[in-house]
Coordinates of N, CA and C in Angstrom, one line a residue:
M1466 N 120.7 343.3 182.8 CA 120.3 344.6 182.1 C 119.0 344.3 181.2
S1467 N 118.0 345.2 181.3 CA 116.8 345.1 180.6 C 116.9 346.0 179.4
I1468 N 116.9 345.4 178.2 CA 117.0 346.1 176.9 C 115.7 347.0 176.8
G1469 N 114.6 346.5 177.0 CA 113.3 347.2 176.8 C 113.2 348.4 177.8
K1470 N 113.7 348.2 179.0 CA 113.6 349.3 180.0 C 114.4 350.5 179.6
I1471 N 115.7 350.2 179.1 CA 116.6 351.3 178.7 C 115.9 352.1 177.6
L1472 N 115.4 351.4 176.6 CA 114.8 352.1 175.4 C 113.6 352.8 175.8
R1473 N 112.7 352.3 176.6 CA 111.5 352.9 177.0 C 111.8 354.2 177.8
E1474 N 112.7 354.1 178.8 CA 113.0 355.3 179.6 C 113.6 356.4 178.8
E1475 N 114.4 356.1 177.8 CA 115.0 357.1 176.9 C 113.9 357.7 176.0
R1476 N 113.0 356.9 175.6 CA 111.9 357.4 174.8 C 111.0 358.4 175.6
E1477 N 110.7 358.0 176.8 CA 109.8 358.8 177.7 C 110.5 360.1 178.0
K1478 N 111.9 360.1 178.2 CA 112.6 361.3 178.5 C 112.4 362.3 177.3
R1479 N 112.3 361.8 176.1 CA 112.1 362.7 174.9 C 110.7 363.0 174.6
N1480 N 109.8 362.5 175.5 CA 108.3 362.7 175.3 C 107.9 362.2 173.9
L1481 N 108.3 361.0 173.6 CA 107.9 360.4 172.3 C 107.0 359.3 172.5
A1482 N 106.0 359.1 171.7 CA 105.1 358.0 171.8 C 105.7 356.9 170.8
L1483 N 105.1 355.7 171.0 CA 105.5 354.6 170.1 C 105.2 354.8 168.7
E1484 N 104.1 355.6 168.5 CA 103.6 355.9 167.2 C 104.7 356.8 166.5
D1485 N 105.2 357.7 167.3 CA 106.3 358.6 166.7 C 107.5 357.8 166.3
I1486 N 107.9 356.9 167.1 CA 109.1 356.0 166.8 C 108.8 355.2 165.6
S1487 N 107.6 354.7 165.5 CA 107.2 353.8 164.4 C 107.3 354.6 163.0
K1488 N 106.8 355.8 163.1 CA 106.8 356.6 161.8 C 108.2 356.9 161.4
E1489 N 109.1 357.2 162.3 CA 110.5 357.6 162.0 C 111.4 356.4 161.6
T1490 N 111.1 355.3 162.3 CA 112.0 354.1 162.1 C 111.4 353.1 161.1
L1491 N 110.1 353.2 160.8 CA 109.4 352.3 160.0 C 109.3 350.9 160.7
I1492 N 109.4 350.9 162.0 CA 109.2 349.6 162.8 C 107.8 349.6 163.3
R1493 N 107.0 348.6 163.1 CA 105.7 348.5 163.5 C 105.6 348.6 165.1
E1494 N 104.5 349.3 165.6 CA 104.4 349.4 167.0 C 104.3 348.1 167.7
Y1495 N 103.8 347.1 167.1 CA 103.7 345.7 167.7 C 105.1 345.3 168.1
Y1496 N 106.1 345.4 167.2 CA 107.5 345.0 167.6 C 108.1 345.9 168.6
L1497 N 107.8 347.2 168.5 CA 108.3 348.2 169.5 C 107.9 347.8 170.9
E1498 N 106.6 347.4 171.0 CA 106.0 347.1 172.3 C 106.7 345.8 172.9
K1499 N 106.9 344.8 172.0 CA 107.6 343.6 172.4 C 109.0 343.8 172.8
I1500 N 109.7 344.7 172.2 CA 111.1 345.0 172.6 C 111.1 345.7 173.9
E1501 N 110.2 346.7 174.1 CA 110.2 347.4 175.4 C 109.8 346.5 176.6
N1502 N 109.0 345.4 176.3 CA 108.6 344.5 177.3 C 109.5 343.3 177.4
D1503 N 110.6 343.4 176.7 CA 111.6 342.2 176.7 C 111.0 340.9 176.3
D1504 N 110.0 341.0 175.4 CA 109.3 339.8 175.0 C 109.9 339.3 173.6
F1505 N 111.0 338.6 173.8 CA 111.8 338.2 172.6 C 111.5 336.8 172.1
G1506 N 110.6 336.1 172.8 CA 110.3 334.7 172.3 C 111.4 333.7 172.8
S1507 N 111.3 332.5 172.3 CA 112.3 331.5 172.7 C 113.4 331.2 171.8
E1508 N 113.4 331.9 170.6 CA 114.4 331.7 169.6 C 115.0 333.0 169.2
F1509 N 116.3 333.0 168.8 CA 117.0 334.2 168.3 C 116.4 334.6 167.0
D1510 N 116.1 336.0 166.9 CA 115.5 336.5 165.7 C 116.4 337.7 165.2
G1511 N 116.9 337.5 163.9 CA 117.7 338.5 163.4 C 117.0 339.9 163.1
F1512 N 115.7 339.8 162.8 CA 114.9 341.0 162.6 C 114.8 341.8 163.9
I1513 N 114.6 341.1 165.0 CA 114.5 341.8 166.3 C 115.8 342.5 166.6
L1514 N 116.9 341.8 166.3 CA 118.2 342.3 166.6 C 118.4 343.6 165.8
S1515 N 118.0 343.7 164.5 CA 118.1 344.9 163.7 C 117.2 346.0 164.2
Y1516 N 116.0 345.6 164.7 CA 115.1 346.6 165.2 C 115.6 347.2 166.5
I1517 N 116.3 346.5 167.3 CA 116.9 347.0 168.6 C 118.0 348.0 168.2
K1518 N 118.8 347.7 167.2 CA 119.9 348.6 166.8 C 119.3 349.9 166.2
K1519 N 118.2 349.7 165.3 CA 117.6 350.9 164.7 C 116.9 351.8 165.7
Y1520 N 116.2 351.2 166.7 CA 115.5 351.9 167.8 C 116.6 352.7 168.6
A1521 N 117.7 352.0 169.0 CA 118.7 352.7 169.9 C 119.4 353.8 169.1
D1522 N 119.7 353.6 167.8 CA 120.3 354.6 167.0 C 119.4 355.8 166.9
F1523 N 118.1 355.6 166.7 CA 117.2 356.8 166.6 C 117.2 357.6 167.9
L1524 N 117.2 356.9 169.0 CA 117.2 357.6 170.3 C 118.6 358.2 170.7
G1525 N 119.6 357.8 169.9 CA 121.0 358.4 170.2 C 121.7 357.6 171.3
I1526 N 121.3 356.3 171.4 CA 121.9 355.5 172.5 C 122.9 354.5 171.8
D1527 N 124.0 354.2 172.5 CA 125.0 353.2 172.0 C 124.3 351.9 171.9
S1528 N 124.1 351.4 170.7 CA 123.4 350.1 170.5 C 124.2 348.9 170.8
Q1529 N 125.5 349.0 170.8 CA 126.3 347.8 170.9 C 126.1 347.0 172.2
P1530 N 126.0 347.7 173.4 CA 125.7 346.9 174.6 C 124.4 346.2 174.6
L1531 N 123.4 346.9 173.9 CA 122.0 346.3 173.9 C 122.1 345.0 172.9
L1532 N 122.8 345.2 171.8 CA 122.9 344.0 170.9 C 123.6 342.8 171.6
S1533 N 124.7 343.2 172.3 CA 125.4 342.1 173.0 C 124.6 341.4 174.1
E1534 N 123.7 342.2 174.7 CA 122.8 341.6 175.8 C 121.8 340.7 175.1
Y1535 N 121.3 341.1 173.9 CA 120.3 340.3 173.3 C 120.9 339.0 172.8
K1536 N 122.2 339.0 172.3 CA 122.8 337.8 171.9 C 123.2 336.9 173.1
E1537 N 123.6 337.5 174.2 CA 124.0 336.8 175.4 C 122.7 336.1 176.0
L1538 N 121.6 336.8 175.9 CA 120.3 336.2 176.4 C 120.0 334.9 175.7
F1539 N 120.2 334.8 174.4 CA 119.9 333.5 173.7 C 121.0 332.5 173.9
K1540 N 122.2 332.9 174.2 CA 123.2 332.0 174.5 C 122.9 331.2 175.7
K1541 N 122.4 331.9 176.8 CA 122.0 331.3 178.0 C 120.9 330.4 177.8
K1542 N 119.9 330.8 177.0 CA 118.7 329.9 176.7 C 119.2 328.6 176.0
E1543 N 120.2 328.8 175.1 CA 120.6 327.6 174.3 C 121.3 326.6 175.2
I1544 N 122.1 327.2 176.2 CA 122.8 326.3 177.2 C 121.8 325.5 178.0
V1545 N 120.8 326.3 178.5 CA 119.7 325.6 179.3 C 119.0 324.5 178.4
Y1546 N 118.7 324.9 177.2 CA 118.0 323.9 176.3 C 118.9 322.7 176.0
K1547 N 120.2 322.9 175.8 CA 121.1 321.8 175.6 C 121.2 320.9 176.8
T1548 N 121.2 321.6 178.0 CA 121.3 320.8 179.3 C 120.1 319.9 179.4
K1549 N 118.9 320.5 179.2 CA 117.7 319.7 179.3 C 117.7 318.6 178.3
N1550 N 118.1 318.8 177.1 CA 118.2 317.7 176.1 C 119.1 316.6 176.5
K1551 N 120.3 317.0 177.1 CA 121.2 316.0 177.6 C 120.6 315.2 178.7
N1552 N 119.9 315.8 179.6 CA 119.2 315.1 180.7 C 118.2 314.2 180.2
I1553 N 117.4 314.6 179.2 CA 116.3 313.8 178.6 C 117.0 312.6 177.9
G1554 N 118.1 312.9 177.2 CA 118.8 311.8 176.5 C 119.3 310.7 177.5
L1555 N 119.9 311.2 178.6 CA 120.4 310.3 179.6 C 119.3 309.4 180.2
I1556 N 118.1 310.1 180.5 CA 117.0 309.3 181.1 C 116.5 308.3 180.1
V1557 N 116.4 308.6 178.8 CA 116.0 307.7 177.8 C 116.9 306.5 177.7
L1558 N 118.3 306.8 177.8 CA 119.3 305.8 177.7 C 119.1 304.8 178.9
V1559 N 118.9 305.3 180.1 CA 118.8 304.5 181.3 C 117.6 303.6 181.1
I1560 N 116.5 304.1 180.6 CA 115.2 303.4 180.5 C 115.4 302.2 179.5
V1561 N 116.1 302.5 178.4 CA 116.4 301.5 177.3 C 117.2 300.4 177.9
L1562 N 118.3 300.8 178.7 CA 119.2 299.8 179.3 C 118.4 298.9 180.3
L1563 N 117.5 299.5 181.1 CA 116.7 298.7 182.0 C 115.8 297.7 181.3
I1564 N 115.2 298.2 180.2 CA 114.3 297.3 179.4 C 115.1 296.1 178.8
I1565 N 116.4 296.4 178.3 CA 117.2 295.3 177.7 C 117.6 294.3 178.8
I1566 N 118.0 294.8 180.0 CA 118.3 293.9 181.1 C 117.2 293.1 181.5
G1567 N 116.0 293.6 181.6 CA 114.8 292.9 181.9 C 114.5 291.8 180.9
I1568 N 114.6 292.1 179.6 CA 114.4 291.1 178.6 C 115.4 289.9 178.7
V1569 N 116.7 290.3 178.9 CA 117.7 289.2 179.1 C 117.5 288.3 180.3
L1570 N 117.0 288.9 181.4 CA 116.7 288.1 182.6 C 115.6 287.2 182.3
V1571 N 114.5 287.7 181.6 CA 113.4 286.8 181.3 C 113.8 285.6 180.4
I1572 N 114.7 285.9 179.4 CA 115.1 284.8 178.5 C 116.0 283.8 179.3
V1573 N 116.8 284.3 180.2 CA 117.7 283.3 181.0 C 116.8 282.5 181.8
Q1574 N 115.8 283.1 182.5 CA 114.9 282.3 183.4 C 114.1 281.3 182.6
K1575 N 113.6 281.6 181.4 CA 112.9 280.7 180.6 C 113.8 279.5 180.2
S1576 N 115.0 279.8 179.8 CA 116.0 278.8 179.4 C 116.3 277.8 180.5
K1577 N 116.4 278.4 181.7 CA 116.6 277.5 182.9 C 115.4 276.6 183.1
N1578 N 114.2 277.2 183.1 CA 113.0 276.4 183.3 C 112.8 275.3 182.2
S1579 N 113.1 275.6 181.0 CA 112.9 274.6 179.9 C 114.0 273.6 180.0
G1580 N 115.2 273.9 180.5 CA 116.3 272.9 180.6 C 116.0 271.9 181.7
S1581 N 115.3 272.4 182.8 CA 115.0 271.5 183.9 C 113.8 270.6 183.5
S1582 N 112.9 271.0 182.6 CA 111.8 270.2 182.2 C 112.2 269.1 181.3
F1583 N 113.4 269.2 180.6 CA 113.8 268.2 179.7 C 115.0 267.5 180.2
A1584 N 114.8 266.9 181.4 CA 115.9 266.1 182.0 C 116.1 264.9 181.2
P1585 N 117.4 264.4 181.1 CA 117.6 263.2 180.3 C 117.0 262.0 181.0
K1586 N 116.4 261.2 180.1 CA 115.8 260.0 180.6 C 116.8 258.8 180.6
E1587 N 116.6 257.9 181.5 CA 117.5 256.8 181.6 C 117.1 255.8 180.4
N1588 N 118.1 255.3 179.8 CA 117.9 254.3 178.8 C 117.4 253.0 179.4
I1589 N 116.4 252.5 178.9 CA 115.8 251.3 179.4 C 116.1 250.2 178.4
T1590 N 116.8 249.2 178.8 CA 117.2 248.1 177.9 C 116.2 246.9 178.2
Q1591 N 115.7 246.3 177.2 CA 114.8 245.2 177.4 C 115.6 243.9 177.1
T1592 N 115.6 243.0 178.1 CA 116.2 241.8 177.9 C 115.2 240.7 177.9
E1593 N 115.5 239.7 177.1 CA 114.7 238.5 177.0 C 115.0 237.5 178.1
T1594 N 114.0 237.1 178.8 CA 114.2 236.1 179.8 C 113.5 234.8 179.4
L1595 N 114.2 233.7 179.6 CA 113.6 232.4 179.3 C 112.9 231.9 180.5
P1596 N 111.8 231.2 180.3 CA 111.1 230.6 181.4 C 112.0 229.6 182.2
Q1597 N 112.0 229.8 183.5 CA 112.8 228.9 184.3 C 112.0 227.7 184.7
K1598 N 112.7 226.6 184.8 CA 112.1 225.3 185.2 C 112.1 225.3 186.7
T1599 N 111.0 225.0 187.3 CA 110.9 224.8 188.7 C 111.2 223.4 189.1
E1600 N 112.1 223.2 190.0 CA 112.4 221.8 190.5 C 111.6 221.5 191.7
S1601 N 111.0 220.3 191.6 CA 110.2 219.8 192.8 C 111.2 219.4 193.9
P1602 N 110.8 219.6 195.1 CA 111.6 219.3 196.3 C 111.9 217.8 196.3
P1603 N 113.0 217.4 196.8 CA 113.3 215.9 196.9 C 112.4 215.2 197.8
Q1604 N 111.9 214.0 197.4 CA 111.0 213.3 198.3 C 111.8 212.3 199.2
T1605 N 111.3 212.3 200.4 CA 111.9 211.4 201.4 C 111.2 210.1 201.4
N1606 N 111.9 209.0 201.2 CA 111.3 207.6 201.1 C 111.6 206.9 202.4
S1607 N 110.6 206.1 202.8 CA 110.8 205.3 204.0 C 111.9 204.3 203.7
P1608 N 112.5 203.8 204.8 CA 113.6 202.7 204.6 C 113.0 201.5 203.9
G1609 N 113.8 201.0 203.0 CA 113.4 199.8 202.3 C 112.6 200.1 201.0
Q1610 N 112.1 201.4 200.9 CA 111.3 201.7 199.7 C 112.2 202.4 198.7
K1611 N 112.0 201.9 197.4 CA 112.8 202.4 196.3 C 112.3 203.8 195.9
A1612 N 113.2 204.6 195.6 CA 112.8 206.0 195.0 C 112.3 205.8 193.6
P1613 N 111.2 206.4 193.3 CA 110.7 206.3 191.9 C 111.7 206.9 190.9
S1614 N 111.8 206.2 189.8 CA 112.7 206.7 188.8 C 112.1 207.9 188.0
T1615 N 113.0 208.9 187.8 CA 112.5 210.1 187.1 C 113.1 210.1 185.7
P1616 N 112.2 210.2 184.7 CA 112.7 210.2 183.3 C 113.5 211.5 183.0
T1617 N 114.5 211.3 182.2 CA 115.3 212.5 181.8 C 114.4 213.4 180.9
T1618 N 114.9 214.7 180.8 CA 114.1 215.7 180.0 C 114.0 215.2 178.5
S1619 N 115.1 214.7 178.0 CA 115.0 214.3 176.6 C 114.0 213.1 176.4
Q1620 N 114.0 212.2 177.4 CA 113.1 211.1 177.3 C 111.6 211.6 177.3
T1621 N 111.4 212.5 178.2 CA 110.0 213.0 178.4 C 109.6 213.8 177.1
E1622 N 110.5 214.6 176.6 CA 110.1 215.3 175.4 C 109.9 214.4 174.2
N1623 N 110.7 213.4 174.1 CA 110.5 212.4 173.0 C 109.2 211.7 173.1
L1624 N 108.9 211.4 174.3 CA 107.6 210.7 174.5 C 106.4 211.6 174.2
V1625 N 106.5 212.9 174.6 CA 105.4 213.8 174.4 C 105.3 214.4 173.0
Y1626 N 106.5 214.8 172.5 CA 106.5 215.5 171.2 C 107.3 214.7 170.2
P1627 N 106.8 214.5 169.0 CA 107.5 213.8 168.0 C 108.8 214.6 167.5
V1628 N 108.7 215.9 167.6 CA 109.9 216.7 167.2 C 110.3 217.6 168.4
S1629 N 111.5 217.5 168.8 CA 112.0 218.3 169.9 C 113.4 218.9 169.5
I1630 N 113.6 220.1 169.6 CA 114.9 220.8 169.2 C 115.4 221.6 170.3
T1631 N 116.7 221.6 170.6 CA 117.3 222.5 171.5 C 118.4 223.3 170.8
L1632 N 118.3 224.6 170.8 CA 119.2 225.5 170.2 C 120.1 226.1 171.2
K1633 N 121.5 226.1 171.0 CA 122.4 226.7 171.9 C 123.2 227.8 171.1
G1634 N 123.2 229.0 171.7 CA 123.8 230.1 171.0 C 125.2 230.3 171.4
N1635 N 126.1 230.5 170.4 CA 127.5 230.8 170.7 C 127.8 232.3 170.3
G1636 N 126.8 233.0 169.8 CA 126.8 234.4 169.4 C 125.4 234.8 169.2
R1637 N 125.2 236.0 168.7 CA 123.9 236.5 168.4 C 123.4 236.1 167.0
C1638 N 122.2 235.6 166.9 CA 121.7 235.1 165.7 C 120.2 235.4 165.6
W1639 N 119.7 235.9 164.5 CA 118.3 236.0 164.2 C 117.7 234.7 163.8
L1640 N 116.5 234.4 164.3 CA 115.8 233.2 164.0 C 114.4 233.4 163.4
G1641 N 114.0 232.8 162.3 CA 112.7 232.8 161.8 C 112.1 231.4 162.0
I1642 N 111.2 231.3 162.9 CA 110.8 229.9 163.4 C 109.3 229.7 163.0
T1643 N 109.0 228.5 162.4 CA 107.7 228.1 162.1 C 107.5 226.7 162.8
V1644 N 106.5 226.7 163.8 CA 106.2 225.5 164.5 C 104.8 225.0 164.2
D1645 N 104.6 223.9 163.4 CA 103.3 223.4 163.0 C 102.5 224.5 162.4
G1646 N 103.1 225.3 161.5 CA 102.4 226.3 160.8 C 102.3 227.7 161.4
K1647 N 102.8 227.8 162.7 CA 102.7 229.1 163.4 C 104.1 229.7 163.3
Y1648 N 104.2 230.9 162.8 CA 105.4 231.6 162.5 C 105.7 232.6 163.6
T1649 N 107.0 232.7 164.0 CA 107.5 233.8 164.9 C 108.9 234.0 164.6
Q1650 N 109.5 235.1 165.2 CA 110.9 235.4 165.0 C 111.4 236.0 166.2
R1651 N 112.7 235.8 166.4 CA 113.4 236.3 167.6 C 114.9 236.2 167.5
F1652 N 115.6 236.6 168.5 CA 117.1 236.5 168.5 C 117.5 235.5 169.6
I1653 N 118.6 234.8 169.3 CA 119.2 234.0 170.3 C 120.6 234.5 170.5
N1654 N 121.0 234.7 171.8 CA 122.3 235.3 172.1 C 123.3 234.3 172.6
A1655 N 124.5 234.7 172.8 CA 125.6 233.8 173.2 C 125.2 233.3 174.6
N1656 N 125.5 232.0 174.8 CA 125.2 231.3 176.1 C 123.8 231.2 176.4
E1657 N 122.9 231.3 175.4 CA 121.5 231.1 175.6 C 121.0 229.8 175.0
T1658 N 120.0 229.2 175.6 CA 119.5 227.9 175.2 C 118.0 228.1 174.9
L1659 N 117.5 227.6 173.8 CA 116.1 227.7 173.4 C 115.6 226.3 173.0
E1660 N 114.5 225.9 173.7 CA 113.9 224.6 173.4 C 112.6 224.8 172.6
L1661 N 112.4 224.0 171.6 CA 111.3 224.0 170.7 C 110.7 222.6 170.6
H1662 N 109.3 222.5 170.5 CA 108.7 221.2 170.4 C 107.5 221.3 169.4
A1663 N 107.3 220.2 168.7 CA 106.2 220.3 167.7 C 105.7 218.9 167.5
N1664 N 104.5 218.8 167.0 CA 103.8 217.5 166.6 C 104.2 217.1 165.2
N1665 N 104.3 218.0 164.3 CA 104.5 217.7 162.9 C 105.9 218.1 162.4
Y1666 N 106.2 219.4 162.5 CA 107.5 219.9 162.0 C 107.9 221.2 162.7
I1667 N 109.2 221.5 162.7 CA 109.8 222.8 163.1 C 110.7 223.2 161.9
Q1668 N 110.4 224.4 161.4 CA 111.2 225.0 160.3 C 111.9 226.3 160.8
I1669 N 113.2 226.3 160.7 CA 113.9 227.5 161.2 C 114.8 228.1 160.1
R1670 N 114.8 229.4 160.0 CA 115.7 230.1 159.2 C 116.7 230.8 160.1
F1671 N 118.0 230.5 159.9 CA 119.0 231.1 160.7 C 119.7 232.3 160.0
G1672 N 119.8 233.4 160.7 CA 120.4 234.6 160.1 C 121.9 234.5 160.3
N1673 N 122.4 233.7 161.2 CA 123.9 233.6 161.4 C 124.1 232.1 161.9
A1674 N 124.1 231.2 160.9 CA 124.1 229.8 161.2 C 125.4 229.3 161.8
K1675 N 126.5 230.1 161.8 CA 127.8 229.7 162.2 C 127.9 229.7 163.8
V1676 N 126.9 230.4 164.4 CA 127.1 230.5 165.9 C 126.0 229.8 166.7
V1677 N 125.2 228.9 166.0 CA 124.1 228.2 166.7 C 124.4 226.7 166.5
S1678 N 124.3 226.0 167.7 CA 124.3 224.5 167.7 C 122.9 223.9 167.8
V1679 N 122.7 222.7 167.3 CA 121.3 222.1 167.3 C 121.4 220.7 167.9
I1680 N 120.5 220.5 168.8 CA 120.2 219.1 169.3 C 118.8 218.7 168.8
Y1681 N 118.8 217.7 168.0 CA 117.5 217.3 167.4 C 117.1 215.9 167.9
N1682 N 115.9 215.9 168.7 CA 115.4 214.7 169.3 C 116.5 214.0 170.1
G1683 N 117.3 214.7 170.9 CA 118.3 214.1 171.7 C 119.6 213.9 171.0
K1684 N 119.7 214.1 169.7 CA 121.0 213.9 168.9 C 121.7 215.3 168.7
D1685 N 122.9 215.4 169.1 CA 123.7 216.6 168.9 C 124.1 216.7 167.4
L1686 N 123.6 217.7 166.7 CA 123.9 217.9 165.3 C 125.1 218.8 165.1
G1687 N 125.5 219.5 166.2 CA 126.6 220.4 166.1 C 126.2 221.8 165.5
I1688 N 127.2 222.5 165.0 CA 126.9 223.8 164.4 C 126.0 223.7 163.2
V1689 N 125.0 224.6 163.1 CA 124.1 224.5 162.0 C 124.8 224.5 160.6
S1690 N 125.8 225.4 160.4 CA 126.6 225.4 159.2 C 127.9 226.2 159.5
S1691 N 129.0 225.5 159.0 CA 130.3 226.1 159.2 C 130.7 227.0 158.0
S1692 N 130.0 226.9 156.9 CA 130.3 227.6 155.7 C 129.3 228.7 155.3
E1693 N 128.1 228.5 155.6 CA 127.0 229.4 155.2 C 126.5 230.2 156.4
T1694 N 126.1 231.4 156.1 CA 125.6 232.3 157.2 C 124.1 232.2 157.3
V1695 N 123.4 232.3 156.2 CA 121.9 232.3 156.2 C 121.5 230.9 155.6
V1696 N 120.9 230.1 156.4 CA 120.4 228.8 155.9 C 119.0 228.5 156.6
E1697 N 118.3 227.5 156.0 CA 117.0 227.2 156.6 C 116.9 225.7 156.6
Y1698 N 116.4 225.1 157.7 CA 116.2 223.7 157.9 C 114.8 223.4 158.3
K1699 N 114.3 222.2 157.9 CA 113.0 221.7 158.4 C 113.3 220.4 159.1
Y1700 N 112.8 220.4 160.4 CA 112.9 219.3 161.3 C 111.6 218.6 161.4
T1701 N 111.5 217.3 161.0 CA 110.3 216.5 161.1 C 110.6 215.2 161.9
P1702 N 109.5 214.4 162.3 CA 109.7 213.2 162.9 C 110.6 212.2 162.1
N1703 N 110.6 212.4 160.8 CA 111.3 211.5 159.9 C 112.8 211.9 159.7
G1704 N 113.2 213.1 160.0 CA 114.5 213.6 159.8 C 114.7 215.1 159.6
V1705 N 115.8 215.5 159.1 CA 116.1 216.9 158.9 C 116.3 217.1 157.4
E1706 N 115.6 218.2 156.9 CA 115.7 218.6 155.5 C 116.1 220.0 155.4
K1707 N 117.1 220.2 154.5 CA 117.6 221.6 154.2 C 116.7 222.2 153.1
I1708 N 116.3 223.4 153.4 CA 115.4 224.1 152.4 C 116.3 224.9 151.5
K1709 N 116.2 224.7 150.2 CA 117.0 225.4 149.2 C 116.5 226.8 149.0
N1710 N 117.5 227.7 148.7 CA 117.2 229.1 148.5 C 116.4 229.7 149.6
P1711 N 116.9 229.8 150.8 CA 116.1 230.3 151.9 C 115.8 231.8 151.7

């Protein structure tokens, strides 16, 4: 039903102009034209509703159906508006969810890449190796020829160096070693043997004297100390001297 058409047809039947209606109802012609053209805008207007009632009452028309139509018109528009808003809200929600999912995927991928680049490295243990003595191959002598005598290690060392020491470890011990004025430090471990030679003296500070045995110039002196842990000895061609307050 067209509200404007009903009012305009009734006005024309009475041979009335919009100017006449405006003078009698005090409604501006501008609003009368908008009502007859069904130009009600996009929002409900209480003034327009009252103008429709006043216009219909002046023409002697029942205004109630026209007023109901006007209200129903904006109910339909409100439903359409709400539906559009719901659709827009749903689209926005979907877009936000897609963005969140994308961010999560990027973070997961980066964490995987960073985890693979930091692979655990193998622990590298450094072990001390002592120089090994190379044995010369046995010589074959012709019949009747005596094999040359080979001097023992201790004899050779005593002949070459005035001071020779062999340390045997029964456990781990730190050593501070000075050989003819040259200082060095290291550890000796269980079942390890360390040979030292000097022209003038060898001075050793033992960090755990209870686990190291000493052979001095071929003489087995036994454990460095059975009662003290940290001791210091000086070995010279003339003998062994204990250093006080090491």
